Coordinates of C-alpha atoms and ligand atoms in Angstrom, one line a residue:
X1 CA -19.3 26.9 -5.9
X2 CA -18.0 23.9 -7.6
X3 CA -19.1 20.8 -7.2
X4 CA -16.2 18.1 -7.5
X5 CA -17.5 14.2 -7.7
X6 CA -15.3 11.5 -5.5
X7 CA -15.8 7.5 -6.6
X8 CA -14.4 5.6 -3.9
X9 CA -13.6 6.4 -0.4
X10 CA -10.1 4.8 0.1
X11 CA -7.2 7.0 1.5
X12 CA -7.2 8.5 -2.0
X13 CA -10.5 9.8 -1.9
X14 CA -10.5 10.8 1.6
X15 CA -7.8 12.9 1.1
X16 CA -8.9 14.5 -1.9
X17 CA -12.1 15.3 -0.7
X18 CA -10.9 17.0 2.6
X19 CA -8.2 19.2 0.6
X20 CA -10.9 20.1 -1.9
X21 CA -13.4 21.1 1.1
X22 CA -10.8 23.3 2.5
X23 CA -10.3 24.8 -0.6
X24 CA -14.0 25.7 -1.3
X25 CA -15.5 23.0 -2.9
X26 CA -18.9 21.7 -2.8
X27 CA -17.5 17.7 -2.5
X28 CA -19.7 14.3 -2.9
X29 CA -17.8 11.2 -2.4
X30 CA -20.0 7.7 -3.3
X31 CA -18.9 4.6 -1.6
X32 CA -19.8 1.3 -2.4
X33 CA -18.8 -0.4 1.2
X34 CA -20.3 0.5 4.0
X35 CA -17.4 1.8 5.4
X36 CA -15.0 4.3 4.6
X37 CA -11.2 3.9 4.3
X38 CA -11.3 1.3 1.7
X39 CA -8.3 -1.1 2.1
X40 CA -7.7 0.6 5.5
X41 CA -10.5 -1.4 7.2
X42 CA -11.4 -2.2 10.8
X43 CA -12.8 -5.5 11.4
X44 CA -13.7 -5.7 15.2
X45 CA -15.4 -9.4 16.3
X46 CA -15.5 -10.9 19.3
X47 CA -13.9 -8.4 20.9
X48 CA -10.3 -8.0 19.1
X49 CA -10.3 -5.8 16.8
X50 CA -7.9 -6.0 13.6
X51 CA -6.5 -3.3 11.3
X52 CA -6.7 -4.7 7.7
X53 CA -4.8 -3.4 5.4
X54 CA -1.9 -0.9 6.2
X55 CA -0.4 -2.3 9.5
X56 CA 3.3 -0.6 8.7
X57 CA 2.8 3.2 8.7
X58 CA 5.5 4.5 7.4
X59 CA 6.0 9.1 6.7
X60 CA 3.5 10.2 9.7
X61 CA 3.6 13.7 8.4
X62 CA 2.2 13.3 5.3
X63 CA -1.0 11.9 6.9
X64 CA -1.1 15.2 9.6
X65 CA -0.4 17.1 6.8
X66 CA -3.2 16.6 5.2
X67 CA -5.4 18.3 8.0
X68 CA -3.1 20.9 8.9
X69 CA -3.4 22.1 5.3
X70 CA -7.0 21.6 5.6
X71 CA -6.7 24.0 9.0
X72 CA -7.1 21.5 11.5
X73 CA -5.4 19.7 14.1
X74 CA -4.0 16.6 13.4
X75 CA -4.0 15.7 17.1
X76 CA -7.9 16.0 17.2
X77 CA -8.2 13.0 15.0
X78 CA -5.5 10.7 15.4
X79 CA -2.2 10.4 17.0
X80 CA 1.0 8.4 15.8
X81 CA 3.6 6.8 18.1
X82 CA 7.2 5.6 17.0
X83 CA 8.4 2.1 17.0
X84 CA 12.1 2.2 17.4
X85 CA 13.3 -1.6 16.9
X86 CA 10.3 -2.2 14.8
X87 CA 10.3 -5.7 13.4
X88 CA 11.5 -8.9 14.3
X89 CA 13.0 -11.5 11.7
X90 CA 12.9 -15.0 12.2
X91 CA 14.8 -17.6 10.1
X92 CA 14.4 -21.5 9.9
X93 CA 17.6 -22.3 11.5
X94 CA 16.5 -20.3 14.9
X95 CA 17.9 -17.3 14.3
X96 CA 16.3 -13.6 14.8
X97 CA 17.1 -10.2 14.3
X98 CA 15.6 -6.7 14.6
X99 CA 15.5 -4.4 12.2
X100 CA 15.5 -0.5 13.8
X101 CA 15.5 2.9 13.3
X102 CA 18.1 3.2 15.8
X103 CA 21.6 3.4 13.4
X104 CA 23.9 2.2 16.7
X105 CA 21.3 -1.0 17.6
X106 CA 21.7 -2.1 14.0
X107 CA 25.5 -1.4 14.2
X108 CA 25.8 -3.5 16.9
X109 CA 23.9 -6.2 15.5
X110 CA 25.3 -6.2 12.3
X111 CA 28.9 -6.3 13.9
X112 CA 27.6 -10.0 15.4
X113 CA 25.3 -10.8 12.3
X114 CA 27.6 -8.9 9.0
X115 CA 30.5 -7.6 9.9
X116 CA 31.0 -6.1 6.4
X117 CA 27.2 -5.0 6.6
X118 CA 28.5 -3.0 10.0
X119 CA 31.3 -1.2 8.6
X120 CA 29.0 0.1 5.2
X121 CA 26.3 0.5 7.6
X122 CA 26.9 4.3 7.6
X123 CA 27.3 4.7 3.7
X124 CA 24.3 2.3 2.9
X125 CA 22.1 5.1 4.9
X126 CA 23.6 7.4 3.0
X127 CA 23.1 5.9 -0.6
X128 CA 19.3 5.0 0.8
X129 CA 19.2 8.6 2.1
X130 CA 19.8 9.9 -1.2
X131 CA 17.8 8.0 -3.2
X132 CA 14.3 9.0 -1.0
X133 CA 15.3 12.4 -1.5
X134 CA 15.3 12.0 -4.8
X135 CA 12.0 10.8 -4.9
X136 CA 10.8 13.2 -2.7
X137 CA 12.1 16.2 -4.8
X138 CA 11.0 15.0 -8.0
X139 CA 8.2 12.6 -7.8
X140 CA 6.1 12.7 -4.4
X141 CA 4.4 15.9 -4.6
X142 CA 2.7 16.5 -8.0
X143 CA 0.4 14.8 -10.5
X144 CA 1.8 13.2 -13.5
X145 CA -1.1 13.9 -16.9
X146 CA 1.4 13.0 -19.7
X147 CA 4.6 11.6 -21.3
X148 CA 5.8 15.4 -21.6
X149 CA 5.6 15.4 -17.7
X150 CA 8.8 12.9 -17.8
X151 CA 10.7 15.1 -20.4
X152 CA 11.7 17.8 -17.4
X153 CA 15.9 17.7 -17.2
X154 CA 15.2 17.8 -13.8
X155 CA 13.2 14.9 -13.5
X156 CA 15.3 13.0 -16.1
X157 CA 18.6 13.8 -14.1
X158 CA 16.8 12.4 -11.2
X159 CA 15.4 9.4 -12.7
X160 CA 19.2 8.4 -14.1
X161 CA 20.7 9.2 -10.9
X162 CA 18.8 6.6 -9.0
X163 CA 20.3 3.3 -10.5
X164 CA 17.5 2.1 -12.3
X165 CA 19.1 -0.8 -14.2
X166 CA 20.3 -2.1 -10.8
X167 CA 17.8 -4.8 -8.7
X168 CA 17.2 -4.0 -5.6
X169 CA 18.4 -7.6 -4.7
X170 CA 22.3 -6.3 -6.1
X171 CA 21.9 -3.0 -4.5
X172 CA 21.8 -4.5 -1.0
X173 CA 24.6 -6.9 -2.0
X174 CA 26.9 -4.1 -2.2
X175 CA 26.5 -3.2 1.2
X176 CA 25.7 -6.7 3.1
X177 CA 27.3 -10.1 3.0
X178 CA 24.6 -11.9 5.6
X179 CA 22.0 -13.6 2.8
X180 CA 19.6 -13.4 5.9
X181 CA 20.4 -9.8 6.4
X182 CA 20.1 -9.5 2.6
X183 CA 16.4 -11.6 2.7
X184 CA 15.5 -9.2 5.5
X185 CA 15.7 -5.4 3.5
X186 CA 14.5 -7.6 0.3
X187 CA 11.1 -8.2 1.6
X188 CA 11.2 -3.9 1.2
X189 CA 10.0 -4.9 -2.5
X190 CA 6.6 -6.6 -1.3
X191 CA 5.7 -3.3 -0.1
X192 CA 5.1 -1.5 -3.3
X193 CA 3.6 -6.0 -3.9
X194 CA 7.2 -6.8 -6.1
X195 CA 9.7 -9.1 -6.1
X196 CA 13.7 -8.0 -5.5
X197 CA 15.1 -10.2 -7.7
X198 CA 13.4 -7.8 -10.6
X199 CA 12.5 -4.6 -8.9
X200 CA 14.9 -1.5 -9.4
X201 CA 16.9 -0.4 -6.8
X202 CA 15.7 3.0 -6.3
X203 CA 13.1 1.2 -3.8
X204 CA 15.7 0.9 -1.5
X205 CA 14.3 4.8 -0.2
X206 CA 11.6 2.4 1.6
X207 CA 14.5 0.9 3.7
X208 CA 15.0 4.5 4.6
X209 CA 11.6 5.2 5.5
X210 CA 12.1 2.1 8.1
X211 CA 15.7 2.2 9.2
X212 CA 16.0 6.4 9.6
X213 CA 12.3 7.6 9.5
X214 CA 10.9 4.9 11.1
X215 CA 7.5 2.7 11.9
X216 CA 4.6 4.1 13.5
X217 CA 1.3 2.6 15.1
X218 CA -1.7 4.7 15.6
X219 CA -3.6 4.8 19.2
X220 CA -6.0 2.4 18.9
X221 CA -5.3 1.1 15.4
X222 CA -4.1 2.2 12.3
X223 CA -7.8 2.1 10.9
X224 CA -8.0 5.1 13.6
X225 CA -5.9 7.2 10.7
X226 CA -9.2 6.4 8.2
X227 CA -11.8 7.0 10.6
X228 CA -9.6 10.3 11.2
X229 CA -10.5 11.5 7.5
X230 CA -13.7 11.1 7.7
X231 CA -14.9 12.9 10.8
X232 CA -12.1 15.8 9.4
X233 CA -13.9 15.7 5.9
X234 CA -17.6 16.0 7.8
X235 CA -16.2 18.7 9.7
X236 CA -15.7 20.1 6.7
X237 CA -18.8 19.6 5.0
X238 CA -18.0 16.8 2.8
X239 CA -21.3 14.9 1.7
X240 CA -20.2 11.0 2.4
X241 CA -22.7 8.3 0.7
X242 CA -21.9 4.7 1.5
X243 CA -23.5 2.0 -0.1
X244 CA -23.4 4.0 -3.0
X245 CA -22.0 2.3 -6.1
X246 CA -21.0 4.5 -9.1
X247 CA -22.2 2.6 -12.1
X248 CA -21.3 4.5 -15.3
X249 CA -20.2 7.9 -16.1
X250 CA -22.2 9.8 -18.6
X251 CA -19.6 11.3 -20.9
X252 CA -20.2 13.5 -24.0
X253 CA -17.8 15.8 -25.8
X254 CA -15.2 14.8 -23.8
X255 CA -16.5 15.8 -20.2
X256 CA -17.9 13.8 -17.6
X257 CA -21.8 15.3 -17.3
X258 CA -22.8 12.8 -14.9
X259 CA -22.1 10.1 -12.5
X260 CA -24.7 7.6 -12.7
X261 CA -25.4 5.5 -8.8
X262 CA -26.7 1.6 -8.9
X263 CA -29.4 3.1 -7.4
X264 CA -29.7 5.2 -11.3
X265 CA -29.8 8.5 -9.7
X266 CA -27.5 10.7 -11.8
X267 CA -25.3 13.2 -10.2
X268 CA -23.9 16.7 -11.9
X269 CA -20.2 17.3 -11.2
X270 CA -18.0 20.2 -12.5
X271 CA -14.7 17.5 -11.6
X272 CA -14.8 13.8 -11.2
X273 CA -12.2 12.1 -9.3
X274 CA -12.3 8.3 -9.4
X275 CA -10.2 6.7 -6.2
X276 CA -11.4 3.2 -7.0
X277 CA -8.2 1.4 -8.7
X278 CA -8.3 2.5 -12.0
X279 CA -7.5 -0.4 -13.8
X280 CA -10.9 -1.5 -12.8
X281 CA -12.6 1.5 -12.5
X282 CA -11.9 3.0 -15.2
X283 CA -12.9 0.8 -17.6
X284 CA -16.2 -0.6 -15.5
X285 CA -17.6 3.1 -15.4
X286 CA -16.7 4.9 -19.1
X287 CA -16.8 2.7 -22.1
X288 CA -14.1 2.1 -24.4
X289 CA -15.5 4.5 -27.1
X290 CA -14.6 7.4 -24.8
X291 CA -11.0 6.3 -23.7
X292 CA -8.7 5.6 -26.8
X293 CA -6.0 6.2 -24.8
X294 CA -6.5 3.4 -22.4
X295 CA -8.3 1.1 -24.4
X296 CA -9.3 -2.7 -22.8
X297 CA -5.9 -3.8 -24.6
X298 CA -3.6 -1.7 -23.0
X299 CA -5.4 -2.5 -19.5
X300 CA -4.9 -6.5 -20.3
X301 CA -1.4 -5.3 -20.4
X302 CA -0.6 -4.0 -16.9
X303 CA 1.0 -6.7 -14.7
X304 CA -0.8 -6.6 -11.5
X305 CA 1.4 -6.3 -8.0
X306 CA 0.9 -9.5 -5.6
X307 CA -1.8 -10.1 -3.9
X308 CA -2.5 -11.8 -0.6
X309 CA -3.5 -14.3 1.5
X310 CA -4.7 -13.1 5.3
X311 CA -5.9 -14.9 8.3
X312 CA -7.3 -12.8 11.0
X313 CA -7.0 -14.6 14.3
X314 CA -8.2 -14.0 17.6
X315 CA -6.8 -15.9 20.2
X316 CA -6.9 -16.8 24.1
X317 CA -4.0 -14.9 25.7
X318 CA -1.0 -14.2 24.5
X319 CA 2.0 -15.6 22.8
X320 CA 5.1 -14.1 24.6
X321 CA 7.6 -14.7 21.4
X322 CA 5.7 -13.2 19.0
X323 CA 6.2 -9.2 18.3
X324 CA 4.5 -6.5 17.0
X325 CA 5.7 -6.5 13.6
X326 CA 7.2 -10.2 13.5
X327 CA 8.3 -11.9 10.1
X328 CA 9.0 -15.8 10.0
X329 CA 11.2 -16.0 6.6
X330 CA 11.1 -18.9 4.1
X331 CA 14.5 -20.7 3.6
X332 CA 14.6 -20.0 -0.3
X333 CA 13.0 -16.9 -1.1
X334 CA 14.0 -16.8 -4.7
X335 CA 12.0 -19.7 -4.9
X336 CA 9.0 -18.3 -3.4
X337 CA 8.9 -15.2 -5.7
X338 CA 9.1 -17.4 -8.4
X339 CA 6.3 -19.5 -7.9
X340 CA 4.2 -16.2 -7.0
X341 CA 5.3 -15.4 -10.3
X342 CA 4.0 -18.2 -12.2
X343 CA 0.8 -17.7 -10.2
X344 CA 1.0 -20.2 -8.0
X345 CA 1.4 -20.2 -4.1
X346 CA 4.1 -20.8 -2.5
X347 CA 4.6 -23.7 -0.6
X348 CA 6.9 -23.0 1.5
X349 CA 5.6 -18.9 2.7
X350 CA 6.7 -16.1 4.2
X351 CA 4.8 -15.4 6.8
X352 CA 4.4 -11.6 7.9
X353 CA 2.2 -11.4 11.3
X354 CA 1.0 -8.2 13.1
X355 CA -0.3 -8.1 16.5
X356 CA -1.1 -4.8 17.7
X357 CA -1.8 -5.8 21.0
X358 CA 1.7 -6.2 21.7
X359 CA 1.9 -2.1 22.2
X360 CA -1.9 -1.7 22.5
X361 CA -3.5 -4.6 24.8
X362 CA -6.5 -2.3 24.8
X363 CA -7.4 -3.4 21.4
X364 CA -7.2 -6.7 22.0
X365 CA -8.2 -7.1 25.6
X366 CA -8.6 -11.0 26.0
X367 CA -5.8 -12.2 23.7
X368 CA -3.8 -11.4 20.7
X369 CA -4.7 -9.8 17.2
X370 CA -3.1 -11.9 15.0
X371 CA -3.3 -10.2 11.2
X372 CA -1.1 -12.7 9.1
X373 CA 0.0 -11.8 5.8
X374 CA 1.0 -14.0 3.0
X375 CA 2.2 -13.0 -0.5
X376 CA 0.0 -14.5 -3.0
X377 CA -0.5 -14.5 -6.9
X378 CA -3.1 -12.1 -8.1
X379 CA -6.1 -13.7 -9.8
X380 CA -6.4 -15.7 -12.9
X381 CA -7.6 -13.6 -15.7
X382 CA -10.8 -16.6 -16.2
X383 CA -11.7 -18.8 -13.9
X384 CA -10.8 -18.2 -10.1
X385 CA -7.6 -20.0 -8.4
X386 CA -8.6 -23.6 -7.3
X387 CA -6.8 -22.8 -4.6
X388 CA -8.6 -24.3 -1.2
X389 CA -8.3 -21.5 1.3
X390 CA -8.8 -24.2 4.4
X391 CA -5.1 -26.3 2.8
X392 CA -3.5 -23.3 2.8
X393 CA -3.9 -21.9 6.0
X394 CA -3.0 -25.0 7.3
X395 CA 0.0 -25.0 5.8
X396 CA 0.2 -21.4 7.2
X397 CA -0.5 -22.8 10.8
X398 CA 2.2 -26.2 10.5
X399 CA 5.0 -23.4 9.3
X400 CA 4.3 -21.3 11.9
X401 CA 4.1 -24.3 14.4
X402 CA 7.5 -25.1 13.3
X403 CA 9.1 -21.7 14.7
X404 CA 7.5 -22.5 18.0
X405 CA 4.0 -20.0 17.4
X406 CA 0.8 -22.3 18.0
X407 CA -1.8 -20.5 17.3
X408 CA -4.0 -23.0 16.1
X409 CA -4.1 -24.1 20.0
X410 CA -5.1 -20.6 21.1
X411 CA -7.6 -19.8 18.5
X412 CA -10.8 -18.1 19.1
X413 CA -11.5 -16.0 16.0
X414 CA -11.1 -16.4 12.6
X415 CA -11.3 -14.9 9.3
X416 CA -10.2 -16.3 6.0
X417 CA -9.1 -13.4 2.8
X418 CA -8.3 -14.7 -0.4
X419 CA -7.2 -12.9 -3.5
X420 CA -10.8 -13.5 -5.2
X421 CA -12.3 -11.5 -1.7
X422 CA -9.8 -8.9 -1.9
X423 CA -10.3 -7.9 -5.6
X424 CA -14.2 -8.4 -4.7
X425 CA -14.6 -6.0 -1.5
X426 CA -12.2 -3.4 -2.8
X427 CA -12.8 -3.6 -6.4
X428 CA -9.0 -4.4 -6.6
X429 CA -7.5 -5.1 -10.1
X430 CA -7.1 -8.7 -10.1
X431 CA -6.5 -8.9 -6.3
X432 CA -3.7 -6.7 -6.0
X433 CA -2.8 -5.0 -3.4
X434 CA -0.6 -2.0 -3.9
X435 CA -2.1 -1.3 -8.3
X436 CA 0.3 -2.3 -11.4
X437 CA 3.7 -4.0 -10.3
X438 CA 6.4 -1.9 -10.1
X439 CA 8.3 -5.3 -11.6
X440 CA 10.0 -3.2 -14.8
X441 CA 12.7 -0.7 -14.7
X442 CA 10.0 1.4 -16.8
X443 CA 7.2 0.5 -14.2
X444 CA 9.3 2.2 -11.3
X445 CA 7.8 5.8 -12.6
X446 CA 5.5 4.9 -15.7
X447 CA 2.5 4.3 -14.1
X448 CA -1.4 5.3 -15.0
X449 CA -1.3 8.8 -15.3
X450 CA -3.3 11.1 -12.3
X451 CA -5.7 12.5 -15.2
X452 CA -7.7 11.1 -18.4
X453 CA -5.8 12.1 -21.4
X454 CA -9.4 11.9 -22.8
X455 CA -11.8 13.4 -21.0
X456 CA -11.1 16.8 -19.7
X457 CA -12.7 16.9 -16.5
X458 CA -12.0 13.3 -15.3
X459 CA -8.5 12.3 -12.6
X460 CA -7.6 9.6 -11.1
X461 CA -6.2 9.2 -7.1
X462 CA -5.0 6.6 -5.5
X463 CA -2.7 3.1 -5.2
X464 CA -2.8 2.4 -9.0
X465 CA -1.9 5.7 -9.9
X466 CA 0.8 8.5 -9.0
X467 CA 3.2 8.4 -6.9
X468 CA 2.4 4.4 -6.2
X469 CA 0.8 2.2 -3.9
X470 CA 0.7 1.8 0.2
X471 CA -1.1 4.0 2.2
X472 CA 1.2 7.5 2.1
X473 CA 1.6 7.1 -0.9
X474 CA -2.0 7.1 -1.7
X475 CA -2.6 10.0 0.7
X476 CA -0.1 12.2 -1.6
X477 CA -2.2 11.2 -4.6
X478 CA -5.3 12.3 -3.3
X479 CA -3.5 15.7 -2.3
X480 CA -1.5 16.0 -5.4
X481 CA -4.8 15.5 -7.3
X482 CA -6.8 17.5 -5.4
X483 CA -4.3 20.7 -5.7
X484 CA -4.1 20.2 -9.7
X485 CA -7.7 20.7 -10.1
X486 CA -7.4 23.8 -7.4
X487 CA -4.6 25.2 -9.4
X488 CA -7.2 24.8 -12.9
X489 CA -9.7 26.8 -11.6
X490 CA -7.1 29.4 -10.8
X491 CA -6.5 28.8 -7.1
X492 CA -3.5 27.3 -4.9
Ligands
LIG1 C1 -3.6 -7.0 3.0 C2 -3.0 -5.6 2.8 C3 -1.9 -5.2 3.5 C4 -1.4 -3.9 3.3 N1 -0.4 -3.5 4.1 C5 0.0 -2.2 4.0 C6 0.9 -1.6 4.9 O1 1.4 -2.3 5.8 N2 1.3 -0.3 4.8 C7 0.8 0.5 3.8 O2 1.1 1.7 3.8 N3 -0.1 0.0 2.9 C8 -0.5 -1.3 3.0 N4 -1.4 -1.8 2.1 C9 -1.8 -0.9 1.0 C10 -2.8 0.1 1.3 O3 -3.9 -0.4 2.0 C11 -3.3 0.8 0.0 O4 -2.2 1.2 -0.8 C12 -4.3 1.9 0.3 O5 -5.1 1.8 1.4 C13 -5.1 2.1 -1.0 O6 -5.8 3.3 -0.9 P1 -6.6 3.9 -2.2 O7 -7.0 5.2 -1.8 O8 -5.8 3.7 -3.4 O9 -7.9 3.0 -2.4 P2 -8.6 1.7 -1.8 O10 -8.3 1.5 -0.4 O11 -8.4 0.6 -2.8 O12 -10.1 2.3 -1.9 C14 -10.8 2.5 -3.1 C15 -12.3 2.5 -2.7 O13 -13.0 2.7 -3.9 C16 -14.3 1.9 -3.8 N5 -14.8 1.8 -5.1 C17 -14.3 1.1 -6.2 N6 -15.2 1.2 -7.3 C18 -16.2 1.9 -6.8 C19 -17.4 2.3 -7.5 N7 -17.7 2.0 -8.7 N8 -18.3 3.0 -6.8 C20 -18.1 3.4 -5.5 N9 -17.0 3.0 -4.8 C21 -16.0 2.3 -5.5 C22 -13.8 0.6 -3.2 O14 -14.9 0.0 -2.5 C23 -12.8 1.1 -2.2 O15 -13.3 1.3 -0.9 C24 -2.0 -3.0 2.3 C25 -3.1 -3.5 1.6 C26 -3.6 -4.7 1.8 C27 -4.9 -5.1 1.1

């Protein structure tokens, strides 16, 4: 039996390590957290409990899939439920809208809100439509381990077909007249952590996954999906170390022969996978000798995606005008994106807040969950931000004050994340939550390949790699990767 080595136990990992137990392999996965699920993490505390990291689930079925393929049942281990009029958008002047995977209740807004917006309504879900399926067909489900991989017609035909020297900011322009309507589906790009004034347009397919797929919540939490994986990848004999820190990989002739823990134990693996973002990874655990292909240089080169800053807040009772998903825009967000840009913070923020309890009071039974997101620059290169975290959430708190939420007044619990902690706990590149910026036409696709174009037994899965970052993404990477190195051995 072969014995296949996982570093890091992000979505990534878990999902490579489940696919490649259900396909026969002997599978170690090494941890450095305590817990597993990486950027999906649970923090409970005084009785709320808060889902860091992915709050928007987005493409169920690729998370079920993963344990059907595996021979399980998905509803054994987590269940999803549908949010149909998903988010609420608040602007400075008063005004709010949902957003919905409902095509009539966005009609009807739209008719009130954009009347030009309402009558392109049907061809903009068209256009969006086409543009995931695109993606889906050519890009989603398989590992990218070379330049020659983007030479297929197929895949070139694709890649011109989806608009790439369009923003996504002019894409929606063609369809939308509202700028708030406009602002809305342009916050899309901060889910793969860019900005829409640069970003190509062929991430409007995550406006699809919202507006005709949909949102989803888990029972109980999202972090319910991570804790999912694992008991799946014990059930299927997966060997799960946490607290276990992969130093360095012992490479020789161009195969990994061992991966070295803190502790120094070495361990023997036929096939390494390393989850942890690569950009970090990568070069931390194999020196530079052994990777002329993705030397320290080329690294420096990658422009991180954006970072954040999050407050977790526990409060007494509940704030009836605040909604599950619930999104307090800024009243220039060009300006915001550029001072992001130019690594600074911007002082007047979007403010993204989640509050689970909303559908799920359960979680939450003595007041509201409040996880509030807030774009931020990633990390200096040198020194850390001066930034002080206790200025910044006030101005955080005041903003949101001035749309009528207190929560200052109501506040129980609290948790501070900068960038620095987020790039610390995870191991993130720089802070970043979603890997390399997809800022560049040329980023859109081009980014770190799923194996070492070095060293023969070595892949990489997850957020910084192929297909991209955000959570099913990242589950597709681990199952992508973990079917390539099925399908070497002669299997799948
Ligand atoms: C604040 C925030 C909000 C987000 N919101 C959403 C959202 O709403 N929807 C969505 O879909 N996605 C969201 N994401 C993104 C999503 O969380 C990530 O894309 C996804 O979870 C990344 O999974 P991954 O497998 O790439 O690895 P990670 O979660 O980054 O896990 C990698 C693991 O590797 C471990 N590791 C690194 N180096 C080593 C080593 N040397 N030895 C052992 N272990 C190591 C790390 O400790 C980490 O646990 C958000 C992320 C953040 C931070």
């Amino acid at each position: 039996m072969k014995t296949v080595a996982i570093i890091g136990g992000g979505l990534g990992g878990l999902t490579a390590a489940i696919t490649l137990a259900s396909s026969g392999y002997h599978v170690k996965l090494f941890e450095k957290n305590s817990h597993f699920g990486g950027k999906m993490l649970a923090v409970d505390q005084e009785g709320y409990h808060f889902d860091f990291g992915p709050n928007t689930i987005t493409l169920p079925h690729v998370f079920q899939n993963v344990l059907e393929k595996a021979g399980l049942n998905p509803n054994h281990y987590f269940t999803f439920e549908k949010l149909t009029h998903h988010t609420r958008n608040t602007f400075s002047d008063g005004l709010s809208f949902d957003l919905s995977s409902s095509e009539s209740y966005m009609t009807n807004q739209l008719k009130q809100l954009d009347p030009k917006g309402a009558a392109k309504y049907k061809s903009f879900i068209k256009d969006i439509e086409k543009l995931y399926s695109l993606s889906n067909q050519h890009f989603f489900h398989r590992t990218f381990q070379s330049w020659r991989d983007y030479l297929s017609p197929q895949l070139g035909n694709a890649l011109r077909k989806v608009k790439p020297t369009r923003t996504l900011h002019d894409f929606y322009e063609q369809y939308f007249q509202n700028p708030r309507i406009i602002q809305a589906l342009d916050r899309y790009a901060t889910y793969i952590g860019s900005n829409p004034y640069v970003a190509p347009a062929t991430f409007a397919m995550i406006a699809y996954l919202e507006l005709v797929d949909g949102v989803y919540y888990t029972k109980g939490g999202n972090t319910n999906i991570a804790k999912g994986f694992v008991h799946a990848a014990k059930d299927l004999g997966v060997e799960l170390y946490a607290n276990a820190k992969v130093r360095q990989l012992h490479v020789h002739q161009k195969q990994v022969e061992g991966v070295v823990l803190e502790n120094g134990e070495t361990i023997e693996a036929d096939e390494v996978i390393i989850n942890g973002d690569l950009l970090k990874a990568y070069p931390d655990l194999v020196s530079e000798e052994h990777r002329p292909h993705f030397s320290n240089q080329k690294v420096r080169e990658f422009e991180p995606s954006i970072s954040g800053f999050v407050i977790l807040a526990g409060l007494e009772g509940r704030i009836p005008d605040l909604h599950h998903h619930h999104v307090f825009f800024s009243g220039n967000y060009k300006k915001e994106f550029k001072q992001i840009e130019s690594g600074h913070y911007a002082t007047e923020p979007t403010i993204y807040i989640c509050t689970s309890s909303k559908v799920d009071p359960d979680v939450s039974p003595n007041g509201d969950n409040c996880f509030i997101l807030v774009n931020a620059p990633p990390t200096s290169v040198g020194e850390d931000d001066d930034l002080d975290p206790e200025e910044y959430k006030q101005v955080i708190y005041d903003r949101l004050k001035s749309f009528g939420i207190d929560i200052q007044s109501k506040l129980k619990y609290e948790q501070v994340w900068t960038p620095e902690d987020i790039r610390d706990k995870f191991g993130a590149f720089r802070g970043s939550l979603y890997g390399p910026a997809s800022n560049r036409k040329v980023d859109a696709f081009a980014r770190p390949f799923n194996r070492s174009q070095d060293i023969q037994n070595l892949y990489f899965a997850g957020g910084s790699t192929h297909p991209g970052g955000g959570s099913p993404m990242v589950v597709l990477s681990g199952k992508n990767v973990a079917e390539a190195i099925v399908k070497k051995h002669g299997g799948g």
